[in-house]
Coordinates of C-alpha atoms and ligand atoms in Angstrom, one line a residue:
M79 CA 76.0 126.6 141.0
P80 CA 79.0 125.6 140.2
V81 CA 80.3 124.7 136.6
L82 CA 79.8 120.9 136.3
P83 CA 81.9 118.8 134.4
Y84 CA 79.4 117.2 132.1
R85 CA 78.8 118.2 128.2
S86 CA 75.3 117.8 128.2
Y87 CA 73.5 117.5 132.0
A88 CA 70.0 118.1 133.3
L89 CA 69.6 119.8 136.8
I90 CA 66.9 118.3 138.7
S91 CA 65.6 120.6 141.9
R92 CA 64.6 118.3 144.6
E93 CA 63.0 121.5 146.2
Q94 CA 60.7 122.0 143.3
L95 CA 59.7 118.8 143.1
R96 CA 59.0 119.3 146.3
Q97 CA 56.5 122.4 145.9
N98 CA 54.7 120.6 143.0
Y99 CA 53.8 117.7 145.0
R100 CA 52.9 119.8 148.3
S101 CA 50.3 121.7 145.5
V102 CA 49.2 118.6 144.0
R103 CA 48.7 117.6 147.4
A104 CA 46.5 120.5 148.1
A105 CA 44.5 120.6 145.4
A106 CA 43.3 117.1 146.0
G107 CA 42.4 117.8 149.3
P108 CA 42.1 116.0 152.8
G109 CA 41.4 112.4 152.7
V110 CA 42.4 111.9 148.8
A111 CA 45.3 110.1 148.8
V112 CA 48.4 111.0 145.7
M113 CA 49.8 107.9 143.9
A114 CA 52.6 109.5 142.0
V115 CA 53.4 108.4 138.1
V116 CA 56.7 108.2 138.0
K117 CA 57.0 105.7 134.2
A118 CA 59.5 106.4 132.0
D119 CA 61.9 106.9 134.5
A120 CA 59.9 109.9 136.2
Y121 CA 59.2 111.3 132.9
G122 CA 62.8 111.7 132.2
H123 CA 63.7 113.0 135.9
G124 CA 65.2 109.9 137.2
A125 CA 62.6 107.7 139.1
E126 CA 65.1 106.6 141.9
E127 CA 65.1 110.1 143.2
V128 CA 62.1 111.3 142.4
A129 CA 60.9 108.3 144.7
R130 CA 63.1 109.0 147.2
V131 CA 61.9 112.7 147.5
L132 CA 57.9 111.7 147.3
V133 CA 58.3 109.2 149.9
A134 CA 60.0 111.4 152.3
E135 CA 57.2 114.3 151.6
G136 CA 54.7 111.0 152.6
V137 CA 53.4 110.0 149.0
E138 CA 51.3 106.8 149.5
W139 CA 51.7 105.6 146.1
L140 CA 53.8 105.2 143.3
A141 CA 52.7 104.2 139.9
V142 CA 55.1 102.6 136.9
S143 CA 54.7 101.4 133.4
S144 CA 56.7 97.8 133.8
V145 CA 57.5 95.7 136.2
A146 CA 60.7 96.2 135.0
E147 CA 60.4 99.8 136.2
G148 CA 58.7 98.5 139.3
A149 CA 61.9 96.2 140.3
T150 CA 64.1 99.2 139.9
L151 CA 62.6 101.4 142.4
R152 CA 62.1 98.2 144.9
R153 CA 66.4 97.4 144.6
A154 CA 66.4 101.2 145.3
G155 CA 64.6 100.6 148.8
I156 CA 62.0 102.1 148.0
P157 CA 58.7 100.8 150.7
V158 CA 55.2 102.2 149.3
P159 CA 52.8 100.1 147.3
I160 CA 53.5 100.2 143.4
L161 CA 50.9 99.7 140.7
V162 CA 52.1 98.3 137.7
M163 CA 49.6 100.4 135.5
T164 CA 49.9 98.3 132.1
G165 CA 49.4 95.2 133.8
V166 CA 51.5 92.1 134.1
L167 CA 51.9 89.5 131.8
P168 CA 52.4 85.6 133.0
Q169 CA 55.9 86.0 131.9
E170 CA 56.9 88.5 134.1
W171 CA 54.8 87.1 137.1
P172 CA 57.4 86.1 139.4
A173 CA 59.3 89.0 139.0
A174 CA 56.5 91.2 140.0
A175 CA 55.6 88.9 143.0
E176 CA 59.6 89.1 144.1
A177 CA 59.5 92.8 143.8
K178 CA 56.2 93.2 145.6
L179 CA 54.4 94.8 143.0
T180 CA 50.9 95.6 143.1
P181 CA 49.3 94.5 139.1
S182 CA 46.5 96.2 137.4
V183 CA 44.0 94.0 135.5
H184 CA 42.8 94.9 132.1
S185 CA 40.6 91.5 131.1
L186 CA 38.3 89.2 132.9
D187 CA 40.9 86.8 131.5
D188 CA 43.8 88.2 132.6
L189 CA 42.2 88.4 136.2
R190 CA 41.2 84.9 136.2
A191 CA 45.1 84.3 134.6
L192 CA 46.1 86.3 137.4
D193 CA 44.1 84.3 140.1
R194 CA 45.3 80.9 138.4
L195 CA 48.8 82.2 139.3
A196 CA 48.3 83.5 142.8
R197 CA 46.4 79.8 143.6
E198 CA 49.5 78.1 142.1
S199 CA 52.0 79.8 144.6
G200 CA 49.9 79.9 147.4
Q201 CA 49.3 83.6 147.6
I202 CA 46.6 86.0 148.0
V203 CA 47.2 88.8 145.5
D204 CA 45.9 92.7 145.6
Y205 CA 45.6 94.0 142.5
H206 CA 43.9 97.2 140.9
L207 CA 40.8 96.3 138.2
K208 CA 41.4 98.9 135.2
I209 CA 37.7 100.1 134.0
D210 CA 37.7 101.0 130.0
S211 CA 35.3 104.0 130.4
G212 CA 35.8 105.2 126.7
M213 CA 39.4 105.9 126.1
N214 CA 39.5 102.2 124.0
R215 CA 43.1 101.7 125.1
M216 CA 43.5 100.0 128.5
G217 CA 40.8 98.1 130.5
T218 CA 38.1 96.5 130.2
R219 CA 34.9 97.0 128.5
A220 CA 32.8 93.7 130.5
A221 CA 29.5 94.9 131.5
A222 CA 29.3 95.3 135.4
A223 CA 27.7 91.7 135.8
E224 CA 30.4 89.9 134.1
I225 CA 32.8 91.5 136.0
I226 CA 30.8 90.9 139.4
A227 CA 30.8 87.2 138.2
A228 CA 34.4 87.2 137.3
L229 CA 34.8 88.6 140.7
R230 CA 32.7 85.9 142.8
S231 CA 34.8 83.1 140.6
T232 CA 38.0 84.4 142.1
T233 CA 39.6 82.8 145.1
H234 CA 43.3 83.7 145.4
V235 CA 42.6 87.8 144.5
R236 CA 41.4 90.4 145.6
L237 CA 40.3 93.5 144.1
S238 CA 42.1 96.5 146.1
G239 CA 41.7 99.1 143.5
L240 CA 39.5 100.5 140.6
M241 CA 40.6 102.7 138.3
T242 CA 40.3 104.3 134.8
H243 CA 41.6 107.2 132.7
F244 CA 40.7 109.9 131.1
A245 CA 41.2 110.8 127.0
S246 CA 40.7 114.3 127.0
A247 CA 40.5 115.7 130.7
A248 CA 41.8 119.2 129.5
D249 CA 39.4 119.8 126.9
Y250 CA 36.3 121.8 127.6
T251 CA 35.1 121.3 123.9
S252 CA 34.6 117.7 124.3
T253 CA 31.7 115.8 126.7
Q254 CA 34.1 112.8 127.0
T255 CA 35.3 113.4 130.3
D256 CA 31.3 113.5 131.7
E257 CA 30.8 110.7 129.9
Q258 CA 33.7 108.3 130.9
T259 CA 32.8 109.6 134.5
D260 CA 29.2 108.5 134.3
Y261 CA 30.4 105.5 132.9
F262 CA 32.5 104.7 135.7
S263 CA 30.4 105.8 138.3
R264 CA 27.8 103.5 137.4
V265 CA 30.0 100.4 137.8
I266 CA 31.6 101.6 140.7
E267 CA 27.9 101.8 142.1
Q268 CA 26.7 98.1 140.6
L269 CA 30.1 96.5 142.3
R270 CA 29.3 98.1 145.6
E271 CA 26.1 97.0 145.4
A272 CA 27.3 93.3 144.7
G273 CA 29.4 94.2 147.9
F274 CA 32.7 94.9 146.3
T275 CA 33.8 98.1 147.9
P276 CA 37.9 98.2 147.4
P277 CA 39.8 101.0 149.1
H278 CA 41.0 102.5 146.4
I279 CA 39.4 104.1 143.4
H280 CA 40.5 106.7 141.1
M281 CA 40.5 108.1 137.6
S282 CA 42.3 111.8 137.8
S283 CA 45.5 112.2 136.3
T284 CA 46.9 115.7 136.2
N285 CA 44.3 117.6 134.0
A286 CA 41.3 116.1 135.8
L287 CA 43.0 117.6 139.1
A288 CA 44.3 121.0 137.7
Y289 CA 41.2 121.9 136.6
R290 CA 39.2 120.3 139.1
R291 CA 37.1 117.6 137.5
N292 CA 35.4 116.9 140.2
P293 CA 33.7 114.5 141.5
S294 CA 36.5 112.7 139.7
W295 CA 38.7 112.4 142.7
L296 CA 37.2 109.8 144.6
T297 CA 39.7 108.2 147.0
M298 CA 43.1 109.0 145.3
V299 CA 44.6 111.0 142.5
R300 CA 47.3 109.8 139.9
P301 CA 49.2 112.6 138.7
G302 CA 52.8 112.3 136.5
H303 CA 53.4 115.4 134.8
A304 CA 52.0 118.0 137.4
L305 CA 54.8 116.7 139.7
Y306 CA 57.6 117.4 137.0
G307 CA 56.0 121.1 136.9
Y308 CA 53.4 120.8 134.0
V309 CA 49.7 121.3 133.0
S310 CA 48.7 121.1 129.2
P311 CA 46.6 124.0 128.1
A312 CA 43.1 123.4 127.8
R313 CA 40.4 123.8 125.0
G314 CA 37.5 125.3 125.7
N315 CA 35.9 127.3 128.4
A316 CA 37.9 125.8 131.0
P317 CA 38.4 127.1 134.9
K318 CA 41.6 128.1 135.8
P319 CA 43.8 125.6 136.5
V320 CA 44.4 125.0 140.6
L321 CA 47.9 123.7 140.7
N322 CA 50.6 126.2 141.1
V323 CA 53.6 124.1 139.5
K324 CA 57.1 124.5 138.1
P325 CA 59.3 122.5 135.9
V326 CA 61.5 120.6 138.1
L327 CA 64.3 120.1 135.1
T328 CA 66.5 122.6 133.7
W329 CA 68.7 121.3 130.5
K330 CA 72.3 122.4 130.2
A331 CA 74.9 122.0 127.0
K332 CA 78.5 122.9 126.5
I333 CA 80.1 124.6 123.8
L334 CA 82.8 122.6 121.7
T335 CA 83.2 125.3 119.1
V336 CA 83.0 128.8 117.8
K337 CA 84.0 129.7 114.8
E338 CA 82.9 132.9 112.3
I339 CA 81.4 132.3 108.9
P340 CA 80.9 134.2 105.9
E341 CA 78.1 135.7 104.5
G342 CA 76.6 132.3 102.1
A343 CA 78.0 129.8 104.0
R344 CA 76.1 126.9 104.6
V345 CA 75.4 125.3 107.9
G346 CA 75.2 121.3 108.9
Y347 CA 73.8 118.3 107.2
G348 CA 72.4 119.0 103.8
G349 CA 73.5 122.9 103.7
V350 CA 69.8 123.3 104.8
F351 CA 70.8 126.9 106.6
R352 CA 72.6 129.4 104.8
A353 CA 74.0 132.8 106.3
A354 CA 72.4 135.7 105.0
G355 CA 75.5 137.8 106.3
P356 CA 79.1 137.4 108.1
M357 CA 77.7 135.6 111.6
R358 CA 78.9 133.8 114.6
I359 CA 78.0 130.5 115.2
A360 CA 78.6 127.8 118.4
V361 CA 78.4 123.3 118.1
L362 CA 76.7 122.4 121.3
A363 CA 77.6 118.7 122.7
A364 CA 74.0 117.7 122.7
G365 CA 71.9 116.0 119.2
Y366 CA 69.1 114.1 119.0
A367 CA 70.8 111.2 120.6
D368 CA 70.5 113.2 124.0
G369 CA 66.8 113.8 123.0
V370 CA 67.4 117.3 120.9
S371 CA 64.4 116.9 118.5
H372 CA 65.6 116.4 115.3
R373 CA 62.5 118.5 114.2
L374 CA 63.7 121.5 115.7
S375 CA 66.0 121.8 113.0
N376 CA 66.6 124.9 111.9
K377 CA 63.7 126.0 113.8
G378 CA 64.3 125.7 117.8
K379 CA 65.7 127.7 119.7
V380 CA 68.2 127.9 123.1
I381 CA 69.4 130.5 125.3
A382 CA 72.8 131.4 125.2
A383 CA 74.0 134.1 127.1
G384 CA 70.4 135.2 128.5
K385 CA 69.3 135.4 125.0
L386 CA 67.2 133.5 122.9
V387 CA 69.0 131.9 120.0
P388 CA 68.0 130.4 117.0
I389 CA 69.0 126.4 115.9
L390 CA 70.7 126.7 113.0
G391 CA 70.6 123.7 110.0
T392 CA 70.2 120.0 111.1
V393 CA 70.1 118.7 114.5
C394 CA 73.2 115.7 114.5
M395 CA 73.1 112.8 116.6
D396 CA 75.8 114.2 118.8
L397 CA 76.0 118.1 117.9
T398 CA 73.7 121.4 117.4
T399 CA 74.8 124.3 115.8
I400 CA 73.2 127.3 117.2
D401 CA 73.5 131.5 116.3
I402 CA 75.7 133.2 118.7
S403 CA 76.1 136.8 116.6
Q404 CA 74.2 138.6 119.4
T405 CA 76.1 137.4 122.4
P406 CA 80.0 137.1 121.1
T407 CA 81.3 136.6 124.3
L408 CA 80.5 132.9 124.4
A409 CA 83.5 130.7 124.2
P410 CA 84.0 126.4 124.2
G411 CA 83.3 125.3 127.3
D412 CA 80.7 127.8 128.3
E413 CA 77.2 126.4 128.5
V414 CA 73.8 127.3 126.9
T415 CA 70.3 126.1 128.3
L416 CA 68.4 124.0 125.8
L417 CA 65.3 123.9 128.7
G418 CA 65.3 126.2 131.6
R419 CA 65.7 129.8 132.5
E420 CA 68.4 132.5 132.4
G421 CA 67.1 135.9 133.8
D422 CA 64.0 136.7 131.7
A423 CA 64.8 134.1 128.6
S424 CA 62.5 131.0 129.4
L425 CA 62.0 128.0 127.2
D426 CA 60.2 125.3 128.8
A427 CA 59.2 121.7 127.7
Q428 CA 55.6 123.2 126.3
Q429 CA 57.3 125.7 124.3
I430 CA 59.9 123.5 123.1
A431 CA 56.9 121.2 122.2
R432 CA 55.0 123.7 120.2
M433 CA 58.3 124.4 117.8
A434 CA 58.9 120.2 117.4
G435 CA 55.6 119.8 116.4
T436 CA 55.5 117.0 119.7
I437 CA 54.1 117.5 123.3
S438 CA 55.7 118.5 126.3
Y439 CA 55.7 114.8 127.7
A440 CA 58.1 113.7 124.7
I441 CA 59.9 116.1 125.5
L442 CA 61.0 115.4 129.0
C443 CA 61.0 111.7 127.9
G444 CA 63.4 112.1 125.5
I445 CA 65.9 113.5 127.1
G446 CA 69.0 110.5 126.7
A447 CA 70.2 108.0 128.9
R448 CA 74.0 110.2 128.6
V449 CA 72.6 113.1 129.9
E450 CA 73.6 113.7 133.2
R451 CA 71.4 114.0 135.9
V452 CA 72.1 115.8 138.7
Y453 CA 70.0 116.8 142.1
V454 CA 70.3 119.7 143.6
Ligands
PLP45 C1 50.8 108.3 132.4 C2 49.5 108.1 133.1 C3 49.1 108.9 134.2 C4 49.7 110.4 134.6 O1 49.5 111.4 133.6 P1 49.7 112.8 134.0 O2 49.0 113.5 132.8 O3 50.9 112.8 133.8 O4 49.8 113.2 134.6 C5 48.2 108.6 134.8 N1 46.9 107.5 134.6 C6 47.6 106.4 133.5 C7 47.0 105.4 133.3 C8 48.8 107.0 133.0 O5 49.0 106.0 131.8

């Protein structure tokens, strides 16, 4: 790997993304489609390039959070169906229609509003109906009879998908997943009896898929995190995860300056780190504006010359200071690894999240826009 000219950059492995996708595909099994979740700029990996790789692999669907995200993918020439998972506001409808995005619908009022908009524009619009099966976030809680009545009253929209979302799929100390599955199954069954049999029925994101929460696959699975190389650790008596995925993203930063400090010297804002003895420190060209969590102040680690070394003092907006007393060959212009692997030392988003008191998703999504994404 040549040394790149960027102060801080994320290397994204297309090959690892492909391998993770293939593992997801194999776990889903034959006849089950994959809807790849590429919201939030593909969890910081760059949605356009991730979508291109997955489309070349044959992914059937993509899912985003907003109309703006979907429209960006269309402008990049991504042809596959794209679901907007948090719904489409009336003000967003023209942009959604223009980009041929598939809206999800989260209440019967929204369904009737979409039907009106579709009628006014003289179109038939396909949508996925989200059922709130017990997470109490997005989706309708209406009884099946009310849903059926609303479906019968619409004229310009077509129910092409039914979906729900699990709150606790990796938690085997909770019965919530079984309760949600039962609730959703009853809705599917009642709709079927009323003659509504949408072609796409999906509820499983990464954790349900990884821990084989059958029979929750239905016709399609909806993973995000697994594609980027992560499965959340389970709680309780869980089966071994079936996915074989590894992190796609490696994050580097350059050393800007190196100095020796004497015993008692204080480092950074507030002087929260005090040297117990003489030491050699390095200042890195990445801070919380780049996504190095401020909560790693005085407790995070990075990999420098193949060794895990501590972050000293507060993480600043553009800078982070580390201890390189054990790796004295490092000089300005050299690189350290903020997330990734060097030899035996490795640091993934889950390990960083534990140190920062957050979750791996937030670490990945938090990698800032000014960190150059480089695809290899
Ligand atoms: C984010 C999201 C997913 C993907 O979840 P992962 O845990 O990343 O696999 C699936 N469905 C919905 C509704 C989501 O919001």
